[in-house]
Amino acid sequence: AASTPSTSPLSPISNSTPSVDVIIPAHNAEVTIDDALSSAYFQSYVGLITLIVYDDNSSDDTVSKVQAFQERVGRGGSEAVGGNPPREVKLVRSG
């Protein structure tokens, strides 16, 4: 008999769990970018969350703050690690 997948919120990600992309536009956001990233990254949602920071030629430390966040969280792979939900953090820089 085929087993029925668990639907517990703590169950591993399944094909029926949609992924979520969070786009964070940023321009000279060094003061607020850490809070914005942390707020989205540490959600309890069990599916894949991809954070995409679109930096519009900031002249402050926005880019370095995003890169430091990526380093702190291990650049976020698409695989769940240690029972934590999968996360990705990407940085896109304007032209």
PDB file of N, CA and C in Angstrom, residues 4 18 25 29 34-35 38 40 42 44 46 49 51 57-58 62 65 68 71 74 80-81 91 93:
ATOM      1  N   THR A   4       0.688   7.767   2.639  1.00  0.00           N
ATOM      2  CA  THR A   4       0.193   9.119   2.423  1.00  0.00           C
ATOM      3  C   THR A   4       1.181  10.092   3.025  1.00  0.00           C
ATOM      4  N   PRO A  18       4.289  25.382  -2.361  1.00  0.00           N
ATOM      5  CA  PRO A  18       4.803  26.358  -3.332  1.00  0.00           C
ATOM      6  C   PRO A  18       5.997  27.128  -2.770  1.00  0.00           C
ATOM      7  N   PRO A  25      13.463  45.767  -3.252  1.00  0.00           N
ATOM      8  CA  PRO A  25      14.176  46.826  -3.957  1.00  0.00           C
ATOM      9  C   PRO A  25      14.964  47.651  -2.939  1.00  0.00           C
ATOM     10  N   ALA A  29      19.992  51.715   1.278  1.00  0.00           N
ATOM     11  CA  ALA A  29      19.172  51.131   2.345  1.00  0.00           C
ATOM     12  C   ALA A  29      20.008  50.489   3.446  1.00  0.00           C
ATOM     13  N   ASP A  34      19.262  45.056   6.762  1.00  0.00           N
ATOM     14  CA  ASP A  34      19.390  43.888   7.643  1.00  0.00           C
ATOM     15  C   ASP A  34      18.042  43.465   8.211  1.00  0.00           C
ATOM     16  N   ASP A  35      17.247  44.446   8.668  1.00  0.00           N
ATOM     17  CA  ASP A  35      15.931  44.125   9.217  1.00  0.00           C
ATOM     18  C   ASP A  35      15.015  43.536   8.146  1.00  0.00           C
ATOM     19  N   SER A  38      16.261  39.901   7.415  1.00  0.00           N
ATOM     20  CA  SER A  38      15.979  39.011   8.546  1.00  0.00           C
ATOM     21  C   SER A  38      14.490  38.725   8.664  1.00  0.00           C
ATOM     22  N   ALA A  40      12.187  38.597   6.370  1.00  0.00           N
ATOM     23  CA  ALA A  40      11.727  37.648   5.352  1.00  0.00           C
ATOM     24  C   ALA A  40      12.398  36.282   5.508  1.00  0.00           C
ATOM     25  N   PHE A  42      13.663  34.662   8.129  1.00  0.00           N
ATOM     26  CA  PHE A  42      13.359  33.845   9.293  1.00  0.00           C
ATOM     27  C   PHE A  42      11.867  33.598   9.492  1.00  0.00           C
ATOM     28  N   SER A  44       8.445  31.382   9.389  1.00  0.00           N
ATOM     29  CA  SER A  44       8.241  29.973   9.748  1.00  0.00           C
ATOM     30  C   SER A  44       7.730  29.130   8.579  1.00  0.00           C
ATOM     31  N   VAL A  46       7.440  26.644   5.648  1.00  0.00           N
ATOM     32  CA  VAL A  46       8.287  25.473   5.422  1.00  0.00           C
ATOM     33  C   VAL A  46       8.769  25.329   3.986  1.00  0.00           C
ATOM     34  N   ILE A  49      11.949  29.797   0.343  1.00  0.00           N
ATOM     35  CA  ILE A  49      11.823  31.246   0.217  1.00  0.00           C
ATOM     36  C   ILE A  49      13.103  31.754  -0.423  1.00  0.00           C
ATOM     37  N   LEU A  51      15.001  35.171  -1.380  1.00  0.00           N
ATOM     38  CA  LEU A  51      15.051  36.615  -1.225  1.00  0.00           C
ATOM     39  C   LEU A  51      15.896  37.179  -2.355  1.00  0.00           C
ATOM     40  N   ASN A  57      21.971  50.840  -7.702  1.00  0.00           N
ATOM     41  CA  ASN A  57      23.171  51.689  -7.657  1.00  0.00           C
ATOM     42  C   ASN A  57      23.328  52.462  -6.354  1.00  0.00           C
ATOM     43  N   SER A  58      23.182  51.768  -5.239  1.00  0.00           N
ATOM     44  CA  SER A  58      23.381  52.426  -3.949  1.00  0.00           C
ATOM     45  C   SER A  58      24.800  52.955  -3.831  1.00  0.00           C
ATOM     46  N   THR A  62      24.866  49.408   1.295  1.00  0.00           N
ATOM     47  CA  THR A  62      23.786  48.446   1.104  1.00  0.00           C
ATOM     48  C   THR A  62      24.308  47.116   0.564  1.00  0.00           C
ATOM     49  N   LYS A  65      26.293  45.124   3.058  1.00  0.00           N
ATOM     50  CA  LYS A  65      25.412  44.586   4.105  1.00  0.00           C
ATOM     51  C   LYS A  65      24.693  43.328   3.604  1.00  0.00           C
ATOM     52  N   ALA A  68      27.237  40.549   3.499  1.00  0.00           N
ATOM     53  CA  ALA A  68      27.517  40.078   4.859  1.00  0.00           C
ATOM     54  C   ALA A  68      26.389  39.180   5.352  1.00  0.00           C
ATOM     55  N   GLU A  71      26.776  35.817   3.802  1.00  0.00           N
ATOM     56  CA  GLU A  71      27.839  35.056   4.468  1.00  0.00           C
ATOM     57  C   GLU A  71      27.352  34.487   5.795  1.00  0.00           C
ATOM     58  N   GLY A  74      25.194  31.517   5.181  1.00  0.00           N
ATOM     59  CA  GLY A  74      25.776  30.507   4.292  1.00  0.00           C
ATOM     60  C   GLY A  74      25.306  30.625   2.863  1.00  0.00           C
ATOM     61  N   ALA A  80      17.214  22.177   2.522  1.00  0.00           N
ATOM     62  CA  ALA A  80      16.997  22.390   3.945  1.00  0.00           C
ATOM     63  C   ALA A  80      18.186  21.818   4.696  1.00  0.00           C
ATOM     64  N   VAL A  81      18.661  22.536   5.700  1.00  0.00           N
ATOM     65  CA  VAL A  81      19.817  22.106   6.467  1.00  0.00           C
ATOM     66  C   VAL A  81      19.429  22.029   7.930  1.00  0.00           C
ATOM     67  N   LEU A  91      21.551  38.595  -4.783  1.00  0.00           N
ATOM     68  CA  LEU A  91      21.756  40.024  -4.949  1.00  0.00           C
ATOM     69  C   LEU A  91      21.838  40.333  -6.434  1.00  0.00           C
ATOM     70  N   ARG A  93      22.353  43.568  -9.034  1.00  0.00           N
ATOM     71  CA  ARG A  93      22.751  44.969  -9.041  1.00  0.00           C
ATOM     72  C   ARG A  93      22.355  45.611 -10.365  1.00  0.00           C
TER      73      ARG A  93
END
